[in-house]
PDB file of C-alpha atoms and ligand atoms in Angstrom:
ATOM      1  CA  UNK A 869    -130.554  10.690 -57.222  1.00 83.00           C
ATOM      2  CA  UNK A 870    -129.412   8.938 -53.998  1.00 89.00           C
ATOM      3  CA  UNK A 871    -127.612  11.214 -51.401  1.00 94.00           C
ATOM      4  CA  UNK A 872    -124.338   8.898 -50.769  1.00 97.00           C
ATOM      5  CA  UNK A 873    -122.866  11.624 -48.654  1.00 98.00           C
ATOM      6  CA  UNK A 874    -125.819  12.410 -46.558  1.00 98.00           C
ATOM      7  CA  UNK A 875    -125.679   8.343 -46.025  1.00 98.00           C
ATOM      8  CA  UNK A 876    -122.246   8.064 -45.259  1.00 98.00           C
ATOM      9  CA  UNK A 877    -122.599  10.846 -42.856  1.00 98.00           C
ATOM     10  CA  UNK A 878    -125.264   8.937 -40.853  1.00 98.00           C
ATOM     11  CA  UNK A 879    -123.626   5.566 -41.117  1.00 98.00           C
ATOM     12  CA  UNK A 880    -120.578   7.253 -39.494  1.00 98.00           C
ATOM     13  CA  UNK A 881    -122.224   8.892 -36.730  1.00 97.00           C
ATOM     14  CA  UNK A 882    -124.222   5.547 -35.937  1.00 97.00           C
ATOM     15  CA  UNK A 883    -121.170   2.991 -36.086  1.00 96.00           C
ATOM     16  CA  UNK A 884    -119.115   5.723 -33.635  1.00 93.00           C
ATOM     17  CA  UNK A 885    -122.023   5.162 -31.382  1.00 94.00           C
ATOM     18  CA  UNK A 886    -121.406   1.337 -31.611  1.00 92.00           C
ATOM     19  CA  UNK A 887    -119.937   0.114 -28.055  1.00 90.00           C
ATOM     20  CA  UNK A 888    -118.346  -3.052 -29.307  1.00 94.00           C
ATOM     21  CA  UNK A 889    -115.987  -2.819 -32.335  1.00 95.00           C
ATOM     22  CA  UNK A 890    -114.622  -6.489 -32.740  1.00 96.00           C
ATOM     23  CA  UNK A 891    -110.880  -7.643 -31.863  1.00 96.00           C
ATOM     24  CA  UNK A 892    -108.045  -6.687 -34.066  1.00 96.00           C
ATOM     25  CA  UNK A 893    -106.203  -9.406 -35.897  1.00 94.00           C
ATOM     26  CA  UNK A 894    -103.437 -10.616 -33.525  1.00 91.00           C
ATOM     27  CA  UNK A 895    -102.139 -13.488 -34.928  1.00 89.00           C
ATOM     28  CA  UNK A 896    -100.062 -11.216 -37.225  1.00 91.00           C
ATOM     29  CA  UNK A 897     -98.421  -8.992 -34.576  1.00 91.00           C
ATOM     30  CA  UNK A 898     -97.658  -6.331 -36.864  1.00 88.00           C
ATOM     31  CA  UNK A 899    -101.464  -5.683 -37.637  1.00 92.00           C
ATOM     32  CA  UNK A 900    -102.110  -5.914 -33.740  1.00 94.00           C
ATOM     33  CA  UNK A 901    -100.835  -2.357 -33.351  1.00 93.00           C
ATOM     34  CA  UNK A 902    -103.870  -0.640 -35.094  1.00 95.00           C
ATOM     35  CA  UNK A 903    -105.860   1.432 -33.089  1.00 96.00           C
ATOM     36  CA  UNK A 904    -109.873  -0.372 -33.248  1.00 96.00           C
ATOM     37  CA  UNK A 905    -111.266   3.100 -33.586  1.00 95.00           C
ATOM     38  CA  UNK A 906    -110.329   4.027 -37.044  1.00 97.00           C
ATOM     39  CA  UNK A 907    -113.061   3.790 -39.298  1.00 98.00           C
ATOM     40  CA  UNK A 908    -113.435   4.745 -42.852  1.00 98.00           C
ATOM     41  CA  UNK A 909    -115.799   4.502 -45.911  1.00 98.00           C
ATOM     42  CA  UNK A 910    -115.414   5.491 -49.810  1.00 98.00           C
ATOM     43  CA  UNK A 911    -117.682   5.195 -52.593  1.00 98.00           C
ATOM     44  CA  UNK A 912    -116.621   5.460 -56.157  1.00 98.00           C
ATOM     45  CA  UNK A 913    -119.362   5.388 -59.147  1.00 98.00           C
ATOM     46  CA  UNK A 914    -118.722   4.249 -62.527  1.00 97.00           C
ATOM     47  CA  UNK A 915    -119.221   7.680 -63.853  1.00 96.00           C
ATOM     48  CA  UNK A 916    -116.732   9.109 -61.555  1.00 97.00           C
ATOM     49  CA  UNK A 917    -118.138  10.535 -58.459  1.00 98.00           C
ATOM     50  CA  UNK A 918    -116.542   9.744 -55.196  1.00 98.00           C
ATOM     51  CA  UNK A 919    -117.826  10.157 -51.613  1.00 98.00           C
ATOM     52  CA  UNK A 920    -115.940   9.792 -48.198  1.00 98.00           C
ATOM     53  CA  UNK A 921    -116.133   9.676 -44.935  1.00 98.00           C
ATOM     54  CA  UNK A 922    -113.771   9.384 -41.562  1.00 98.00           C
ATOM     55  CA  UNK A 923    -110.413   7.736 -42.023  1.00 98.00           C
ATOM     56  CA  UNK A 924    -110.965   6.782 -45.836  1.00 98.00           C
ATOM     57  CA  UNK A 925    -107.897   8.213 -47.002  1.00 98.00           C
ATOM     58  CA  UNK A 926    -105.523   6.158 -44.403  1.00 98.00           C
ATOM     59  CA  UNK A 927    -103.781   3.200 -44.872  1.00 98.00           C
ATOM     60  CA  UNK A 928    -104.558  -0.330 -43.984  1.00 98.00           C
ATOM     61  CA  UNK A 929    -103.280  -3.847 -44.642  1.00 98.00           C
ATOM     62  CA  UNK A 930    -105.586  -5.006 -47.426  1.00 98.00           C
ATOM     63  CA  UNK A 931    -104.605  -8.664 -46.376  1.00 98.00           C
ATOM     64  CA  UNK A 932    -106.959 -11.252 -48.321  1.00 98.00           C
ATOM     65  CA  UNK A 933    -108.638  -8.531 -50.451  1.00 98.00           C
ATOM     66  CA  UNK A 934    -105.284  -8.739 -52.214  1.00 98.00           C
ATOM     67  CA  UNK A 935    -106.604 -12.182 -53.553  1.00 98.00           C
ATOM     68  CA  UNK A 936    -109.211 -10.407 -55.800  1.00 98.00           C
ATOM     69  CA  UNK A 937    -106.285  -8.751 -57.540  1.00 98.00           C
ATOM     70  CA  UNK A 938    -104.141 -11.894 -57.758  1.00 98.00           C
ATOM     71  CA  UNK A 939    -107.449 -13.874 -58.968  1.00 98.00           C
ATOM     72  CA  UNK A 940    -107.940 -11.100 -61.716  1.00 97.00           C
ATOM     73  CA  UNK A 941    -104.368 -11.801 -62.858  1.00 97.00           C
ATOM     74  CA  UNK A 942    -105.004 -15.328 -63.022  1.00 96.00           C
ATOM     75  CA  UNK A 943    -108.124 -15.530 -64.523  1.00 93.00           C
ATOM     76  CA  UNK A 944    -106.748 -13.422 -67.192  1.00 79.00           C
ATOM     77  CA  UNK A 945    -103.378 -15.332 -67.786  1.00 78.00           C
ATOM     78  CA  UNK A 946    -103.872 -18.916 -66.484  1.00 73.00           C
ATOM     79  CA  UNK A 947    -107.592 -19.537 -66.787  1.00 76.00           C
ATOM     80  CA  UNK A 948    -107.254 -22.786 -68.688  1.00 76.00           C
ATOM     81  CA  UNK A 949    -105.474 -24.887 -65.563  1.00 89.00           C
ATOM     82  CA  UNK A 950    -107.007 -22.576 -62.776  1.00 95.00           C
ATOM     83  CA  UNK A 951    -110.057 -24.459 -62.443  1.00 94.00           C
ATOM     84  CA  UNK A 952    -108.692 -27.745 -62.668  1.00 94.00           C
ATOM     85  CA  UNK A 953    -106.398 -26.426 -59.423  1.00 97.00           C
ATOM     86  CA  UNK A 954    -108.973 -24.339 -57.592  1.00 97.00           C
ATOM     87  CA  UNK A 955    -112.812 -25.056 -56.742  1.00 96.00           C
ATOM     88  CA  UNK A 956    -115.472 -22.679 -56.870  1.00 95.00           C
ATOM     89  CA  UNK A 957    -117.793 -23.557 -53.814  1.00 96.00           C
ATOM     90  CA  UNK A 958    -117.755 -22.084 -50.409  1.00 95.00           C
ATOM     91  CA  UNK A 959    -115.595 -24.146 -47.988  1.00 92.00           C
ATOM     92  CA  UNK A 960    -117.953 -23.303 -44.533  1.00 89.00           C
ATOM     93  CA  UNK A 961    -114.875 -23.267 -42.819  1.00 90.00           C
ATOM     94  CA  UNK A 962    -112.402 -20.847 -41.498  1.00 91.00           C
ATOM     95  CA  UNK A 963    -110.254 -19.102 -44.139  1.00 91.00           C
ATOM     96  CA  UNK A 964    -106.912 -20.559 -42.994  1.00 92.00           C
ATOM     97  CA  UNK A 965    -108.481 -23.820 -42.427  1.00 92.00           C
ATOM     98  CA  UNK A 966    -106.655 -27.260 -43.464  1.00 92.00           C
ATOM     99  CA  UNK A 967    -109.419 -29.653 -42.760  1.00 94.00           C
ATOM    100  CA  UNK A 968    -111.067 -29.981 -46.130  1.00 93.00           C
ATOM    101  CA  UNK A 969    -107.814 -29.837 -48.073  1.00 95.00           C
ATOM    102  CA  UNK A 970    -106.827 -33.969 -47.365  1.00 94.00           C
ATOM    103  CA  UNK A 971    -110.206 -35.391 -48.202  1.00 93.00           C
ATOM    104  CA  UNK A 972    -110.172 -32.954 -51.711  1.00 94.00           C
ATOM    105  CA  UNK A 973    -106.880 -34.366 -52.349  1.00 96.00           C
ATOM    106  CA  UNK A 974    -104.785 -30.761 -52.194  1.00 97.00           C
ATOM    107  CA  UNK A 975    -107.749 -29.107 -54.231  1.00 97.00           C
ATOM    108  CA  UNK A 976    -108.574 -26.070 -52.233  1.00 98.00           C
ATOM    109  CA  UNK A 977    -112.507 -25.372 -52.419  1.00 97.00           C
ATOM    110  CA  UNK A 978    -112.219 -21.578 -53.892  1.00 97.00           C
ATOM    111  CA  UNK A 979    -109.611 -19.124 -54.499  1.00 97.00           C
ATOM    112  CA  UNK A 980    -110.789 -16.735 -51.689  1.00 97.00           C
ATOM    113  CA  UNK A 981    -109.430 -19.005 -48.495  1.00 97.00           C
ATOM    114  CA  UNK A 982    -106.184 -19.092 -48.159  1.00 97.00           C
ATOM    115  CA  UNK A 983    -105.131 -22.358 -49.478  1.00 98.00           C
ATOM    116  CA  UNK A 984    -107.076 -21.440 -53.060  1.00 98.00           C
ATOM    117  CA  UNK A 985    -105.088 -17.838 -53.289  1.00 98.00           C
ATOM    118  CA  UNK A 986    -101.899 -19.587 -52.678  1.00 98.00           C
ATOM    119  CA  UNK A 987    -102.597 -21.547 -55.563  1.00 98.00           C
ATOM    120  CA  UNK A 988    -103.779 -18.703 -57.624  1.00 98.00           C
ATOM    121  CA  UNK A 989    -100.431 -16.787 -56.579  1.00 98.00           C
ATOM    122  CA  UNK A 990     -98.445 -20.388 -57.848  1.00 98.00           C
ATOM    123  CA  UNK A 991    -100.579 -20.074 -61.045  1.00 97.00           C
ATOM    124  CA  UNK A 992     -99.066 -16.226 -61.768  1.00 96.00           C
ATOM    125  CA  UNK A 993     -95.613 -16.931 -60.215  1.00 97.00           C
ATOM    126  CA  UNK A 994     -92.751 -15.971 -62.568  1.00 97.00           C
ATOM    127  CA  UNK A 995     -90.019 -15.416 -59.761  1.00 98.00           C
ATOM    128  CA  UNK A 996     -90.466 -13.845 -56.487  1.00 98.00           C
ATOM    129  CA  UNK A 997     -89.098 -10.360 -57.613  1.00 98.00           C
ATOM    130  CA  UNK A 998     -91.098 -10.290 -60.836  1.00 98.00           C
ATOM    131  CA  UNK A 999     -94.576 -11.550 -59.549  1.00 98.00           C
ATOM    132  CA  UNK A1000     -94.233  -9.141 -56.690  1.00 98.00           C
ATOM    133  CA  UNK A1001     -93.688  -6.486 -59.212  1.00 98.00           C
ATOM    134  CA  UNK A1002     -96.049  -7.376 -61.454  1.00 98.00           C
ATOM    135  CA  UNK A1003     -98.746  -7.403 -58.610  1.00 98.00           C
ATOM    136  CA  UNK A1004     -97.751  -3.949 -57.523  1.00 98.00           C
ATOM    137  CA  UNK A1005     -98.004  -2.566 -60.928  1.00 98.00           C
ATOM    138  CA  UNK A1006    -101.398  -3.571 -61.409  1.00 98.00           C
ATOM    139  CA  UNK A1007    -102.558  -2.361 -58.241  1.00 98.00           C
ATOM    140  CA  UNK A1008    -100.869   0.890 -58.783  1.00 98.00           C
ATOM    141  CA  UNK A1009    -102.382   1.004 -62.395  1.00 98.00           C
ATOM    142  CA  UNK A1010    -106.106   0.168 -61.171  1.00 98.00           C
ATOM    143  CA  UNK A1011    -105.835   2.541 -58.199  1.00 98.00           C
ATOM    144  CA  UNK A1012    -103.975   5.102 -59.997  1.00 98.00           C
ATOM    145  CA  UNK A1013    -101.836   5.613 -57.047  1.00 98.00           C
ATOM    146  CA  UNK A1014     -98.154   4.779 -58.002  1.00 98.00           C
ATOM    147  CA  UNK A1015     -97.036   5.202 -53.956  1.00 98.00           C
ATOM    148  CA  UNK A1016     -98.742   2.039 -53.426  1.00 98.00           C
ATOM    149  CA  UNK A1017     -96.081  -0.308 -52.017  1.00 98.00           C
ATOM    150  CA  UNK A1018     -95.323  -3.413 -49.977  1.00 98.00           C
ATOM    151  CA  UNK A1019     -94.981  -2.752 -46.214  1.00 97.00           C
ATOM    152  CA  UNK A1020     -91.910  -5.060 -45.338  1.00 97.00           C
ATOM    153  CA  UNK A1021     -92.575  -5.256 -41.772  1.00 96.00           C
ATOM    154  CA  UNK A1022     -96.129  -6.636 -42.046  1.00 96.00           C
ATOM    155  CA  UNK A1023     -94.827  -9.014 -44.575  1.00 97.00           C
ATOM    156  CA  UNK A1024     -92.034 -10.227 -42.451  1.00 97.00           C
ATOM    157  CA  UNK A1025     -94.522 -10.271 -39.577  1.00 96.00           C
ATOM    158  CA  UNK A1026     -96.566 -12.780 -41.762  1.00 96.00           C
ATOM    159  CA  UNK A1027     -93.496 -14.551 -42.643  1.00 97.00           C
ATOM    160  CA  UNK A1028     -92.696 -15.310 -39.067  1.00 96.00           C
ATOM    161  CA  UNK A1029     -96.103 -16.155 -37.893  1.00 95.00           C
ATOM    162  CA  UNK A1030     -96.744 -18.169 -40.973  1.00 96.00           C
ATOM    163  CA  UNK A1031     -96.880 -21.724 -39.743  1.00 97.00           C
ATOM    164  CA  UNK A1032    -100.398 -22.469 -40.818  1.00 97.00           C
ATOM    165  CA  UNK A1033     -99.730 -20.456 -44.311  1.00 98.00           C
ATOM    166  CA  UNK A1034     -96.407 -22.793 -44.501  1.00 98.00           C
ATOM    167  CA  UNK A1035     -98.482 -25.763 -43.810  1.00 98.00           C
ATOM    168  CA  UNK A1036    -101.062 -25.365 -45.914  1.00 98.00           C
ATOM    169  CA  UNK A1037     -98.720 -24.678 -49.122  1.00 98.00           C
ATOM    170  CA  UNK A1038     -96.512 -27.466 -48.129  1.00 98.00           C
ATOM    171  CA  UNK A1039     -99.538 -29.873 -47.600  1.00 98.00           C
ATOM    172  CA  UNK A1040    -100.906 -28.452 -51.521  1.00 98.00           C
ATOM    173  CA  UNK A1041     -97.678 -29.505 -52.597  1.00 98.00           C
ATOM    174  CA  UNK A1042     -97.706 -32.918 -51.542  1.00 98.00           C
ATOM    175  CA  UNK A1043    -100.680 -33.458 -53.774  1.00 98.00           C
ATOM    176  CA  UNK A1044     -98.791 -31.948 -56.812  1.00 98.00           C
ATOM    177  CA  UNK A1045    -100.730 -29.088 -56.918  1.00 98.00           C
ATOM    178  CA  UNK A1046     -98.148 -26.154 -56.080  1.00 98.00           C
ATOM    179  CA  UNK A1047     -95.544 -25.966 -59.188  1.00 97.00           C
ATOM    180  CA  UNK A1048     -93.103 -23.819 -57.423  1.00 98.00           C
ATOM    181  CA  UNK A1049     -91.193 -24.019 -53.999  1.00 98.00           C
ATOM    182  CA  UNK A1050     -93.908 -23.306 -50.871  1.00 98.00           C
ATOM    183  CA  UNK A1051     -91.422 -20.518 -49.446  1.00 98.00           C
ATOM    184  CA  UNK A1052     -91.092 -18.880 -52.843  1.00 98.00           C
ATOM    185  CA  UNK A1053     -94.815 -18.763 -53.216  1.00 98.00           C
ATOM    186  CA  UNK A1054     -95.086 -18.071 -49.951  1.00 98.00           C
ATOM    187  CA  UNK A1055     -92.862 -15.094 -49.947  1.00 98.00           C
ATOM    188  CA  UNK A1056     -95.281 -13.533 -52.500  1.00 98.00           C
ATOM    189  CA  UNK A1057     -98.423 -14.196 -50.633  1.00 98.00           C
ATOM    190  CA  UNK A1058     -97.371 -12.812 -47.792  1.00 98.00           C
ATOM    191  CA  UNK A1059     -96.088  -9.478 -49.922  1.00 98.00           C
ATOM    192  CA  UNK A1060     -99.471  -9.398 -51.671  1.00 98.00           C
ATOM    193  CA  UNK A1061    -101.588  -9.330 -48.447  1.00 98.00           C
ATOM    194  CA  UNK A1062     -98.974  -6.767 -46.765  1.00 98.00           C
ATOM    195  CA  UNK A1063    -100.014  -3.956 -49.141  1.00 98.00           C
ATOM    196  CA  UNK A1064    -101.129  -0.924 -47.292  1.00 98.00           C
ATOM    197  CA  UNK A1065    -104.018   0.803 -49.156  1.00 98.00           C
ATOM    198  CA  UNK A1066    -107.086   3.265 -48.395  1.00 98.00           C
ATOM    199  CA  UNK A1067    -110.825   3.022 -48.623  1.00 98.00           C
ATOM    200  CA  UNK A1068    -110.391   5.584 -51.892  1.00 98.00           C
ATOM    201  CA  UNK A1069    -107.513   3.506 -53.280  1.00 98.00           C
ATOM    202  CA  UNK A1070    -109.820   0.243 -52.999  1.00 98.00           C
ATOM    203  CA  UNK A1071    -112.770   1.499 -54.315  1.00 98.00           C
ATOM    204  CA  UNK A1072    -110.977   3.018 -57.264  1.00 98.00           C
ATOM    205  CA  UNK A1073    -108.998  -0.065 -57.932  1.00 98.00           C
ATOM    206  CA  UNK A1074    -111.940  -2.294 -58.016  1.00 98.00           C
ATOM    207  CA  UNK A1075    -114.337  -0.311 -60.317  1.00 98.00           C
ATOM    208  CA  UNK A1076    -113.573  -2.572 -63.212  1.00 98.00           C
ATOM    209  CA  UNK A1077    -115.594  -4.995 -61.332  1.00 98.00           C
ATOM    210  CA  UNK A1078    -118.712  -2.640 -60.964  1.00 98.00           C
ATOM    211  CA  UNK A1079    -118.004  -1.893 -64.547  1.00 98.00           C
ATOM    212  CA  UNK A1080    -118.122  -5.108 -66.967  1.00 98.00           C
ATOM    213  CA  UNK A1081    -114.267  -5.086 -66.384  1.00 98.00           C
ATOM    214  CA  UNK A1082    -113.502  -1.684 -67.971  1.00 98.00           C
ATOM    215  CA  UNK A1083    -111.957   0.492 -65.327  1.00 98.00           C
ATOM    216  CA  UNK A1084    -112.504   4.005 -65.945  1.00 97.00           C
ATOM    217  CA  UNK A1085    -109.445   4.792 -63.683  1.00 97.00           C
ATOM    218  CA  UNK A1086    -107.154   3.089 -65.773  1.00 97.00           C
ATOM    219  CA  UNK A1087    -108.827   3.967 -68.520  1.00 97.00           C
ATOM    220  CA  UNK A1088    -108.263   0.118 -69.564  1.00 97.00           C
ATOM    221  CA  UNK A1089    -110.387  -3.012 -70.294  1.00 98.00           C
ATOM    222  CA  UNK A1090    -109.047  -5.526 -67.443  1.00 97.00           C
ATOM    223  CA  UNK A1091    -111.615  -8.346 -67.658  1.00 97.00           C
ATOM    224  CA  UNK A1092    -114.300  -9.009 -70.028  1.00 96.00           C
ATOM    225  CA  UNK A1093    -117.866  -9.042 -69.226  1.00 97.00           C
ATOM    226  CA  UNK A1094    -118.031 -12.763 -68.598  1.00 95.00           C
ATOM    227  CA  UNK A1095    -114.696 -12.854 -66.461  1.00 95.00           C
ATOM    228  CA  UNK A1096    -116.055  -9.548 -64.658  1.00 97.00           C
ATOM    229  CA  UNK A1097    -119.296 -11.600 -63.626  1.00 97.00           C
ATOM    230  CA  UNK A1098    -117.468 -14.740 -62.732  1.00 96.00           C
ATOM    231  CA  UNK A1099    -115.363 -12.740 -60.249  1.00 97.00           C
ATOM    232  CA  UNK A1100    -118.512 -11.060 -58.848  1.00 98.00           C
ATOM    233  CA  UNK A1101    -119.971 -14.633 -58.427  1.00 97.00           C
ATOM    234  CA  UNK A1102    -116.931 -15.810 -56.673  1.00 97.00           C
ATOM    235  CA  UNK A1103    -117.343 -12.898 -54.146  1.00 98.00           C
ATOM    236  CA  UNK A1104    -121.027 -13.623 -53.691  1.00 97.00           C
ATOM    237  CA  UNK A1105    -120.548 -17.400 -52.565  1.00 97.00           C
ATOM    238  CA  UNK A1106    -117.092 -17.312 -50.982  1.00 97.00           C
ATOM    239  CA  UNK A1107    -115.978 -13.617 -50.576  1.00 97.00           C
ATOM    240  CA  UNK A1108    -116.438 -13.704 -46.650  1.00 95.00           C
ATOM    241  CA  UNK A1109    -115.400 -17.262 -45.703  1.00 89.00           C
ATOM    242  CA  UNK A1110    -117.806 -18.942 -43.234  1.00 90.00           C
ATOM    243  CA  UNK A1111    -119.584 -15.672 -42.798  1.00 94.00           C
ATOM    244  CA  UNK A1112    -120.785 -15.042 -46.164  1.00 95.00           C
ATOM    245  CA  UNK A1113    -124.327 -16.580 -46.211  1.00 95.00           C
ATOM    246  CA  UNK A1114    -124.508 -13.912 -42.951  1.00 96.00           C
ATOM    247  CA  UNK A1115    -122.765 -11.028 -45.343  1.00 97.00           C
ATOM    248  CA  UNK A1116    -125.002 -11.385 -47.837  1.00 97.00           C
ATOM    249  CA  UNK A1117    -128.143 -11.661 -46.272  1.00 97.00           C
ATOM    250  CA  UNK A1118    -127.404  -8.493 -44.555  1.00 97.00           C
ATOM    251  CA  UNK A1119    -125.827  -6.770 -47.352  1.00 98.00           C
ATOM    252  CA  UNK A1120    -126.928  -8.232 -50.620  1.00 98.00           C
ATOM    253  CA  UNK A1121    -123.855  -7.344 -52.342  1.00 98.00           C
ATOM    254  CA  UNK A1122    -120.954  -9.267 -53.692  1.00 98.00           C
ATOM    255  CA  UNK A1123    -118.117  -8.523 -51.268  1.00 98.00           C
ATOM    256  CA  UNK A1124    -114.419  -9.516 -50.283  1.00 98.00           C
ATOM    257  CA  UNK A1125    -112.856  -8.946 -46.920  1.00 98.00           C
ATOM    258  CA  UNK A1126    -109.318  -8.810 -45.330  1.00 97.00           C
ATOM    259  CA  UNK A1127    -108.103  -9.660 -41.465  1.00 97.00           C
ATOM    260  CA  UNK A1128    -106.913  -5.940 -41.950  1.00 97.00           C
ATOM    261  CA  UNK A1129    -110.404  -5.007 -41.286  1.00 98.00           C
ATOM    262  CA  UNK A1130    -111.164  -3.657 -44.854  1.00 98.00           C
ATOM    263  CA  UNK A1131    -114.364  -4.945 -47.010  1.00 98.00           C
ATOM    264  CA  UNK A1132    -115.028  -3.891 -50.510  1.00 98.00           C
ATOM    265  CA  UNK A1133    -118.427  -4.607 -52.004  1.00 98.00           C
ATOM    266  CA  UNK A1134    -119.587  -4.243 -55.775  1.00 98.00           C
ATOM    267  CA  UNK A1135    -123.155  -2.875 -56.772  1.00 98.00           C
ATOM    268  CA  UNK A1136    -122.752  -4.083 -60.505  1.00 97.00           C
ATOM    269  CA  UNK A1137    -123.000  -1.178 -63.059  1.00 98.00           C
ATOM    270  CA  UNK A1138    -123.127   1.370 -60.321  1.00 98.00           C
ATOM    271  CA  UNK A1139    -120.346   1.545 -57.696  1.00 98.00           C
ATOM    272  CA  UNK A1140    -117.798   0.086 -55.605  1.00 98.00           C
ATOM    273  CA  UNK A1141    -117.954   0.598 -51.937  1.00 98.00           C
ATOM    274  CA  UNK A1142    -114.826  -0.021 -49.497  1.00 98.00           C
ATOM    275  CA  UNK A1143    -114.968   0.225 -45.776  1.00 98.00           C
ATOM    276  CA  UNK A1144    -112.523  -0.200 -43.155  1.00 98.00           C
ATOM    277  CA  UNK A1145    -112.880  -0.955 -39.504  1.00 98.00           C
ATOM    278  CA  UNK A1146    -109.998  -3.181 -38.092  1.00 97.00           C
ATOM    279  CA  UNK A1147    -111.809  -5.043 -35.224  1.00 97.00           C
ATOM    280  CA  UNK A1148    -113.128  -8.504 -36.521  1.00 97.00           C
ATOM    281  CA  UNK A1149    -115.654 -10.874 -35.534  1.00 95.00           C
ATOM    282  CA  UNK A1150    -115.284 -14.477 -34.933  1.00 93.00           C
ATOM    283  CA  UNK A1151    -115.388 -15.129 -38.563  1.00 91.00           C
ATOM    284  CA  UNK A1152    -112.527 -12.657 -38.992  1.00 93.00           C
ATOM    285  CA  UNK A1153    -114.209  -9.897 -40.922  1.00 95.00           C
ATOM    286  CA  UNK A1154    -114.785  -6.249 -39.984  1.00 98.00           C
ATOM    287  CA  UNK A1155    -117.659  -6.212 -37.472  1.00 97.00           C
ATOM    288  CA  UNK A1156    -118.469  -2.749 -38.048  1.00 98.00           C
ATOM    289  CA  UNK A1157    -117.516  -2.871 -41.661  1.00 98.00           C
ATOM    290  CA  UNK A1158    -120.152  -5.422 -42.298  1.00 98.00           C
ATOM    291  CA  UNK A1159    -122.750  -3.393 -40.102  1.00 98.00           C
ATOM    292  CA  UNK A1160    -121.919  -0.307 -42.038  1.00 98.00           C
ATOM    293  CA  UNK A1161    -122.568  -2.124 -45.564  1.00 98.00           C
ATOM    294  CA  UNK A1162    -125.891  -3.548 -44.059  1.00 98.00           C
ATOM    295  CA  UNK A1163    -127.057   0.317 -43.043  1.00 98.00           C
ATOM    296  CA  UNK A1164    -125.550   1.491 -46.707  1.00 98.00           C
ATOM    297  CA  UNK A1165    -127.604  -0.757 -48.667  1.00 98.00           C
ATOM    298  CA  UNK A1166    -130.763  -0.428 -46.560  1.00 98.00           C
ATOM    299  CA  UNK A1167    -130.555   3.545 -46.347  1.00 98.00           C
ATOM    300  CA  UNK A1168    -129.743   3.657 -50.079  1.00 97.00           C
ATOM    301  CA  UNK A1169    -132.384   1.428 -50.913  1.00 96.00           C
ATOM    302  CA  UNK A1170    -129.821  -0.299 -53.168  1.00 95.00           C
ATOM    303  CA  UNK A1171    -128.411  -3.603 -53.592  1.00 95.00           C
ATOM    304  CA  UNK A1172    -128.254  -6.314 -56.549  1.00 96.00           C
ATOM    305  CA  UNK A1173    -131.933  -7.605 -55.184  1.00 92.00           C
TER     306      UNK A1173
HETATM  307  N1  LIG B 534    -102.287 -12.820 -44.606  1.00 55.72           N
HETATM  308  C1  LIG B 534    -103.393 -13.412 -43.978  1.00 55.72           C
HETATM  309  C2  LIG B 534    -103.221 -14.743 -43.656  1.00 55.72           C
HETATM  310  O1  LIG B 534    -102.710 -15.494 -44.585  1.00 55.72           O
HETATM  311  C3  LIG B 534    -104.824 -13.140 -44.957  1.00 55.72           C
HETATM  312  C4  LIG B 534    -105.969 -13.880 -44.338  1.00 55.72           C
HETATM  313  C5  LIG B 534    -107.117 -12.678 -44.540  1.00 55.72           C
HETATM  314  O2  LIG B 534    -107.100 -11.419 -44.573  1.00 55.72           O
HETATM  315  N2  LIG B 534    -108.381 -13.187 -44.205  1.00 55.72           N
HETATM  316  O3  LIG B 534    -103.701 -15.418 -42.830  1.00 55.72           O
END
């Protein structure tokens, strides 16, 4: 049996020796205050074992990792129309880019770039308050943590500095691909990004993706096997924006990142691993988080390949 604790401890020591840790996201000022030297990692296996190292219990802003939660809700509720409104191809552009939207007529390339996630949130929209509650209830249930809530300060910071996301939402709406008012959908989107969670919360919360759609934490079938396969596949091709090729090359797993410095990765039928290091690379993905996951699959000789 692989000794995951030994591997995590080894990774922790190696990562701490790194001189350059990347740059904390500062385009959302509330995120710029997070100390760059934080590092945590957690593993949850589908048979109930958990391993942690460093700041694995400390909350950070999940940011774009929330796009996996909302896609999960949408795939279950709005699947018939969803794929007419959002594509399934890697974008090759930054996560908040506008360029493709015009020549692709307001259909975002995939659900994990900002434009796509805004459409996904629109597809599950049932009023601002209700949609926010639905998301929160879902995340709490999946992670078995009723204390998870929105960080209003981060959400407000995203709103104030959200001109680019407002541009995206309004542009999409001009093509008829947003059914609700742009500011209402963005209110929910900013809040879903501003959920603070820890590595252990995330590793528990996404166990259903490693376990054919069944969450051992919530003791519930969240998605069917085919739906779970599809979300994992989308993470392989689109989960780390325009750096997804490099990530999959190095790590060999489906993953999803956020500008809070978190990355979550799945080994199907085995485990979820979540890592947090707030310093980002140029693509907006955690620099040392990517390195830690690369070391993880290397030392464990365990990936999907
Ligand atoms: N809230 C961030 C944004 O909309 C999420 C981006 C990310 O994590 N990549 O810009």
